[in-house]
Tab-separated table of C-alpha atoms and ligand atoms in Angstrom:
chain	number	residue	atom	x	y	z
W	11	UNK	CA	63.111	100.813	57.508
W	12	UNK	CA	66.772	99.782	57.729
W	13	UNK	CA	68.034	103.183	56.505
W	14	UNK	CA	70.719	103.903	53.888
W	15	UNK	CA	73.154	101.175	53.036
W	16	UNK	CA	76.841	101.927	52.882
W	17	UNK	CA	79.769	101.055	50.714
W	18	UNK	CA	81.268	98.011	52.316
W	19	UNK	CA	84.688	96.961	51.028
W	20	UNK	CA	85.528	94.937	54.157
W	21	UNK	CA	86.684	91.337	54.258
W	22	UNK	CA	83.453	89.681	55.360
W	23	UNK	CA	83.603	85.899	55.369
W	24	UNK	CA	80.037	85.107	54.296
W	25	UNK	CA	80.314	82.267	51.804
W	26	UNK	CA	83.082	80.296	50.166
W	27	UNK	CA	81.913	81.005	46.587
W	28	UNK	CA	81.927	84.763	47.402
W	29	UNK	CA	85.543	84.681	48.601
W	30	UNK	CA	88.456	85.019	46.213
W	31	UNK	CA	90.075	81.559	45.590
W	32	UNK	CA	93.543	83.001	46.198
W	33	UNK	CA	92.387	84.353	49.582
W	34	UNK	CA	90.836	80.976	50.434
W	35	UNK	CA	94.088	79.206	49.522
W	36	UNK	CA	96.122	81.687	51.596
W	37	UNK	CA	93.808	81.078	54.568
W	38	UNK	CA	94.335	77.308	54.354
W	39	UNK	CA	98.133	77.845	54.208
W	40	UNK	CA	97.950	80.222	57.201
W	41	UNK	CA	95.820	77.774	59.163
W	42	UNK	CA	98.386	75.010	58.568
W	43	UNK	CA	101.218	77.316	59.707
W	44	UNK	CA	99.235	78.314	62.814
W	45	UNK	CA	98.603	74.666	63.645
W	46	UNK	CA	102.229	73.617	63.189
W	47	UNK	CA	103.448	76.592	65.257
W	48	UNK	CA	101.209	75.531	68.096
W	49	UNK	CA	102.072	71.810	67.980
W	50	UNK	CA	104.844	71.920	70.614
W	51	UNK	CA	103.232	74.499	72.838
W	52	UNK	CA	101.324	73.610	76.022
W	53	UNK	CA	97.584	73.198	75.529
W	54	UNK	CA	95.791	76.498	76.018
W	55	UNK	CA	98.934	78.643	75.830
W	56	UNK	CA	98.522	81.796	73.708
W	57	UNK	CA	100.114	81.958	70.306
W	58	UNK	CA	103.568	83.528	70.054
W	59	UNK	CA	102.193	86.368	67.953
W	60	UNK	CA	99.113	88.075	69.282
W	61	UNK	CA	97.447	89.587	66.192
W	62	UNK	CA	94.136	90.133	67.971
W	63	UNK	CA	95.645	91.951	70.995
W	64	UNK	CA	93.319	94.753	71.957
W	65	UNK	CA	90.513	93.454	69.694
W	66	UNK	CA	87.028	92.406	70.805
W	67	UNK	CA	85.003	89.764	68.964
W	68	UNK	CA	81.230	89.265	69.325
W	69	UNK	CA	80.076	85.659	68.833
W	70	UNK	CA	76.310	85.619	68.323
W	71	UNK	CA	74.402	82.344	68.447
W	72	UNK	CA	70.743	82.033	67.512
W	73	UNK	CA	71.118	78.260	67.351
W	74	UNK	CA	72.952	75.727	69.592
W	75	UNK	CA	76.637	75.055	69.087
W	76	UNK	CA	79.556	73.224	70.685
W	77	UNK	CA	82.404	73.289	68.153
W	78	UNK	CA	81.785	76.695	66.562
W	79	UNK	CA	81.269	78.364	69.875
W	80	UNK	CA	84.280	76.907	71.658
W	81	UNK	CA	86.663	77.009	68.676
W	82	UNK	CA	85.979	80.668	67.897
W	83	UNK	CA	86.197	81.643	71.603
W	84	UNK	CA	89.449	79.753	72.167
W	85	UNK	CA	90.859	80.996	68.857
W	86	UNK	CA	90.259	84.647	69.740
W	87	UNK	CA	91.855	84.216	73.164
W	88	UNK	CA	94.877	82.326	71.839
W	89	UNK	CA	95.485	85.201	69.432
W	90	UNK	CA	95.413	87.732	72.284
W	91	UNK	CA	91.899	89.059	71.726
W	92	UNK	CA	88.798	88.991	73.832
W	93	UNK	CA	85.438	87.550	72.958
W	94	UNK	CA	81.897	87.720	74.182
W	95	UNK	CA	79.403	84.969	73.449
W	96	UNK	CA	75.915	86.358	72.928
W	97	UNK	CA	72.674	84.407	72.675
W	98	UNK	CA	70.337	85.886	70.058
W	99	UNK	CA	67.324	85.369	72.377
W	100	UNK	CA	69.014	87.329	75.168
W	101	UNK	CA	69.741	90.323	72.893
W	102	UNK	CA	67.209	92.902	71.780
W	103	UNK	CA	67.735	91.332	68.347
W	104	UNK	CA	65.414	88.562	69.546
W	105	UNK	CA	62.874	91.100	70.749
W	106	UNK	CA	62.279	93.259	67.707
W	107	UNK	CA	65.393	95.437	67.322
W	108	UNK	CA	66.341	95.405	63.677
W	109	UNK	CA	69.386	93.593	62.381
W	110	UNK	CA	70.637	96.808	60.760
W	111	UNK	CA	70.433	98.724	64.076
W	112	UNK	CA	72.079	95.850	65.956
W	113	UNK	CA	74.870	95.814	63.388
W	114	UNK	CA	75.422	99.558	63.707
W	115	UNK	CA	75.541	99.439	67.512
W	116	UNK	CA	77.799	96.377	67.725
W	117	UNK	CA	80.198	98.050	65.294
W	118	UNK	CA	80.766	100.805	67.925
W	119	UNK	CA	81.910	98.192	70.494
W	120	UNK	CA	83.616	95.317	68.752
W	121	UNK	CA	86.120	94.715	65.948
W	122	UNK	CA	84.620	91.553	64.447
W	123	UNK	CA	81.218	89.814	64.501
W	124	UNK	CA	80.592	86.069	64.026
W	125	UNK	CA	76.938	85.097	63.772
W	126	UNK	CA	75.130	81.743	63.618
W	127	UNK	CA	71.565	82.292	62.519
W	128	UNK	CA	68.610	80.767	60.712
W	129	UNK	CA	67.753	82.707	57.561
W	130	UNK	CA	70.860	83.847	55.623
W	131	UNK	CA	69.196	87.220	55.054
W	132	UNK	CA	70.052	88.015	58.707
W	133	UNK	CA	73.722	87.339	58.016
W	134	UNK	CA	73.715	89.460	54.866
W	135	UNK	CA	71.890	92.382	56.527
W	136	UNK	CA	74.360	92.226	59.431
W	137	UNK	CA	77.246	92.502	56.954
W	138	UNK	CA	75.548	95.250	55.004
W	139	UNK	CA	75.142	97.519	57.990
W	140	UNK	CA	78.139	96.625	60.154
W	141	UNK	CA	81.284	98.741	60.077
W	142	UNK	CA	83.317	95.669	61.073
W	143	UNK	CA	83.832	92.322	59.282
W	144	UNK	CA	81.131	89.666	59.714
W	145	UNK	CA	81.695	85.880	59.674
W	146	UNK	CA	79.092	83.278	58.788
W	147	UNK	CA	79.043	80.762	61.649
W	148	UNK	CA	76.268	78.737	59.902
W	149	UNK	CA	72.912	79.585	58.417
W	150	UNK	CA	70.094	77.300	57.261
W	151	UNK	CA	71.722	77.430	53.837
W	152	UNK	CA	75.518	77.381	54.291
W	153	UNK	CA	78.360	76.602	56.723
W	154	UNK	CA	81.620	77.912	55.181
W	155	UNK	CA	83.808	77.764	58.300
W	156	UNK	CA	83.229	74.055	58.503
W	157	UNK	CA	84.441	73.448	54.960
W	158	UNK	CA	87.612	75.482	55.514
W	159	UNK	CA	88.434	73.080	58.316
W	160	UNK	CA	87.531	70.130	56.105
W	161	UNK	CA	89.821	71.246	53.261
W	162	UNK	CA	92.638	71.768	55.801
W	163	UNK	CA	92.020	68.310	57.215
W	164	UNK	CA	91.978	66.597	53.854
W	165	UNK	CA	95.154	68.295	52.702
W	166	UNK	CA	97.117	67.616	55.921
W	167	UNK	CA	96.377	63.889	55.537
W	168	UNK	CA	96.437	63.383	51.764
W	169	UNK	CA	97.911	66.497	50.115
W	170	UNK	CA	96.112	68.765	47.584
W	171	UNK	CA	92.350	68.299	47.332
W	172	UNK	CA	92.352	69.620	43.777
W	173	UNK	CA	91.099	66.979	41.373
W	174	UNK	CA	89.934	64.595	44.120
W	175	UNK	CA	86.524	62.929	44.293
W	176	UNK	CA	84.415	63.887	47.320
W	177	UNK	CA	81.244	61.957	47.987
W	178	UNK	CA	78.461	63.537	50.044
W	179	UNK	CA	76.067	60.908	51.412
W	180	UNK	CA	72.641	61.820	52.754
W	181	UNK	CA	70.829	65.171	52.921
W	182	UNK	CA	71.893	67.929	50.553
W	183	UNK	CA	71.886	70.401	53.453
W	184	UNK	CA	73.779	73.615	54.379
W	185	UNK	CA	77.103	71.844	54.902
W	186	UNK	CA	76.702	70.038	51.558
W	187	UNK	CA	76.013	73.458	49.982
W	188	UNK	CA	79.333	74.859	51.268
W	189	UNK	CA	81.087	71.708	50.014
W	190	UNK	CA	79.672	72.519	46.554
W	191	UNK	CA	80.947	76.072	46.826
W	192	UNK	CA	84.340	74.751	47.867
W	193	UNK	CA	84.410	72.307	44.963
W	194	UNK	CA	84.328	75.208	42.581
W	195	UNK	CA	86.875	77.286	44.472
W	196	UNK	CA	89.375	74.533	45.374
W	197	UNK	CA	88.933	72.509	42.169
W	198	UNK	CA	87.615	69.141	43.421
W	199	UNK	CA	84.715	67.043	42.125
W	200	UNK	CA	81.635	66.208	44.153
W	201	UNK	CA	79.245	63.330	43.926
W	202	UNK	CA	75.979	63.655	45.862
W	203	UNK	CA	74.191	60.479	46.825
W	204	UNK	CA	70.866	60.759	48.531
W	205	UNK	CA	67.108	60.796	47.855
W	206	UNK	CA	65.797	63.150	45.191
W	207	UNK	CA	63.669	65.004	47.760
W	208	UNK	CA	66.883	66.076	49.570
W	209	UNK	CA	69.014	67.030	46.583
W	210	UNK	CA	71.297	70.012	47.040
W	211	UNK	CA	70.007	73.315	45.597
W	212	UNK	CA	70.321	73.448	41.826
W	213	UNK	CA	71.814	76.939	42.078
W	214	UNK	CA	74.761	75.570	44.053
W	215	UNK	CA	75.226	72.558	41.794
W	216	UNK	CA	75.250	74.961	38.829
W	217	UNK	CA	77.836	77.241	40.529
W	218	UNK	CA	80.240	74.343	41.062
W	219	UNK	CA	79.808	73.089	37.495
W	220	UNK	CA	80.313	76.628	36.120
W	221	UNK	CA	83.547	76.815	38.087
W	222	UNK	CA	84.777	73.677	36.345
W	223	UNK	CA	83.974	70.928	38.897
W	224	UNK	CA	82.314	67.686	37.920
W	225	UNK	CA	79.154	67.324	40.021
W	226	UNK	CA	77.370	63.982	39.855
W	227	UNK	CA	73.976	63.100	41.371
W	228	UNK	CA	73.927	59.317	41.922
W	229	UNK	CA	70.979	57.651	43.747
W	230	UNK	CA	72.865	54.403	44.295
W	231	UNK	CA	75.204	54.911	47.274
W	232	UNK	CA	77.427	51.951	46.431
W	233	UNK	CA	78.021	53.223	42.877
W	234	UNK	CA	78.536	56.799	44.165
W	235	UNK	CA	81.423	55.934	46.484
W	236	UNK	CA	83.423	53.967	43.913
W	237	UNK	CA	86.791	55.672	43.583
W	238	UNK	CA	86.028	58.218	46.325
W	239	UNK	CA	88.947	59.959	47.982
W	240	UNK	CA	86.714	61.392	50.693
W	241	UNK	CA	83.307	60.333	51.989
W	242	UNK	CA	81.307	62.814	54.031
W	243	UNK	CA	78.141	62.278	56.103
W	244	UNK	CA	76.035	64.619	58.161
W	245	UNK	CA	73.026	64.379	60.463
W	246	UNK	CA	69.762	63.412	58.815
W	247	UNK	CA	67.774	66.040	60.714
W	248	UNK	CA	69.413	69.486	60.781
W	249	UNK	CA	68.770	72.153	63.395
W	250	UNK	CA	66.317	73.950	61.056
W	251	UNK	CA	64.362	70.770	60.126
W	252	UNK	CA	61.140	70.035	62.020
W	253	UNK	CA	61.270	67.110	64.440
W	254	UNK	CA	57.929	65.942	62.967
W	255	UNK	CA	59.771	65.132	59.742
W	256	UNK	CA	62.281	62.919	61.533
W	257	UNK	CA	60.708	59.506	60.820
W	258	UNK	CA	60.110	60.361	57.133
W	259	UNK	CA	63.645	61.620	56.664
W	260	UNK	CA	65.128	58.587	58.401
W	261	UNK	CA	63.165	56.244	56.131
W	262	UNK	CA	64.372	58.135	53.026
W	263	UNK	CA	67.969	58.327	54.177
W	264	UNK	CA	68.556	54.845	55.597
W	265	UNK	CA	70.035	53.548	52.286
W	266	UNK	CA	72.665	56.279	52.508
W	267	UNK	CA	74.108	55.342	55.907
W	268	UNK	CA	77.919	55.335	55.764
W	269	UNK	CA	78.949	51.950	57.148
W	270	UNK	CA	82.001	49.678	56.704
W	271	UNK	CA	80.452	47.949	53.707
W	272	UNK	CA	79.988	51.234	51.932
W	273	UNK	CA	83.410	52.618	52.878
W	274	UNK	CA	84.980	49.420	51.485
W	275	UNK	CA	83.793	50.511	48.008
W	276	UNK	CA	85.768	53.784	48.202
W	277	UNK	CA	89.495	53.952	47.494
W	278	UNK	CA	91.548	52.032	50.082
W	279	UNK	CA	93.061	55.317	51.317
W	280	UNK	CA	89.760	57.214	51.379
W	281	UNK	CA	89.078	59.488	54.335
W	282	UNK	CA	85.786	59.784	56.187
W	283	UNK	CA	84.577	63.135	57.586
W	284	UNK	CA	81.555	64.321	59.566
W	285	UNK	CA	81.159	67.885	60.814
W	286	UNK	CA	79.618	66.624	64.069
W	287	UNK	CA	77.492	66.268	66.125
W	288	UNK	CA	76.932	62.713	64.771
W	289	UNK	CA	74.115	60.349	65.493
W	290	UNK	CA	75.940	57.046	65.789
W	291	UNK	CA	74.284	54.131	63.970
W	292	UNK	CA	72.088	56.529	61.978
W	293	UNK	CA	73.934	58.470	59.234
W	294	UNK	CA	77.205	56.679	60.171
W	295	UNK	CA	78.137	53.613	62.149
W	296	UNK	CA	80.535	53.702	65.069
W	297	UNK	CA	82.683	51.233	63.121
W	298	UNK	CA	83.327	53.959	60.519
W	299	UNK	CA	83.494	56.891	62.943
W	300	UNK	CA	86.110	55.151	65.081
W	301	UNK	CA	87.695	53.226	62.207
W	302	UNK	CA	90.862	53.694	60.162
W	303	UNK	CA	89.341	55.966	57.482
W	304	UNK	CA	87.951	58.467	59.971
W	305	UNK	CA	89.597	61.841	60.599
W	306	UNK	CA	86.666	63.395	62.467
W	307	UNK	CA	88.631	64.481	65.539
W	308	UNK	CA	91.316	66.211	63.421
W	309	UNK	CA	88.448	67.789	61.497
W	310	UNK	CA	86.910	69.112	64.722
W	311	UNK	CA	90.283	70.436	65.958
W	312	UNK	CA	90.909	72.124	62.611
W	313	UNK	CA	87.859	74.368	63.136
W	314	UNK	CA	90.136	76.184	65.581
W	315	UNK	CA	93.084	76.674	63.236
W	316	UNK	CA	91.000	77.382	60.111
W	317	UNK	CA	88.908	80.031	61.899
W	318	UNK	CA	91.983	81.695	63.285
W	319	UNK	CA	93.109	82.131	59.681
W	320	UNK	CA	89.672	83.356	58.671
W	321	UNK	CA	89.644	85.927	61.477
W	322	UNK	CA	93.142	87.120	60.590
W	323	UNK	CA	92.062	87.551	56.951
W	324	UNK	CA	88.954	89.460	57.977
W	325	UNK	CA	90.951	91.850	60.109
W	326	UNK	CA	93.987	91.982	57.822
W	327	UNK	CA	96.328	91.063	60.690
X	413	LIG	N1	79.991	71.334	63.161
X	413	LIG	C1	79.472	72.334	63.911
X	413	LIG	O1	79.214	73.432	63.377
X	413	LIG	O2	79.316	71.996	65.200
X	413	LIG	P1	78.480	72.875	66.268
X	413	LIG	O3	77.052	72.877	65.795
X	413	LIG	O4	78.686	72.139	67.577
X	413	LIG	O5	79.051	74.263	66.303
């Protein structure tokens, strides 16, 4: 028994489609300002303003991470706060303590919780019972922080993403899901190209269409990328996929590899993104990753700036 639920008017950052579009737009603007303000400062120096001074942030990881872990940790510290990185398996959470009880206890110690977990029900239960804001650091179903960084990256290179054509090539996974959510909220169109077995969830396609975005499912990768402003790839085997499915997935996904030949069919000024970690010569070739269309290192850096804006919004600081 989790016990009684409470009224929870806090600014949780759980999913892009559950966050007000005006708030999302404000976060992207804030992230850009934060990035520009830091540009001339020494690497690692704290921000001029310290909105998280005296605040403690818990970063819980039930799955591996490089970018999310480091960018959140650095972001908190640059804003004057303190963070603690917790492994789910080392906590009582991994040994039978309920999520609701964990949320109640953590709320007595910290000001903000970021959690990366498997089933999204864990994230939602954490938010339901916490007295502090909760941020989605990835679930099996969504990865909203990544897409905030991706929108920031697109716009700093090419201007407004509204009305642009984004092509997702490969597996309709959790990152693809958050791209669909963002399509509806930021007003861009999304073409998915991949095998039917790995289509994005119909519910998410429907949400984007309902919000006014054109969502196209195109099995032919070459046709899909025609006129693309942005081409996005991701790993063919996500953290929650079984390793035994690897060969089958690779066979299905091979026609959707993003290589120079495919990128040449997009617009000449098209960008290439990948949330990383990448498997070079699988979902994308090194020629594309390291080539003129690629903005993957800016994209990785922008996790830091975008998440600082997300944390500030969550805390209202
Ligand atoms: N893109 C991303 O979330 O990277 P990590 O798994 O390294 O955090």
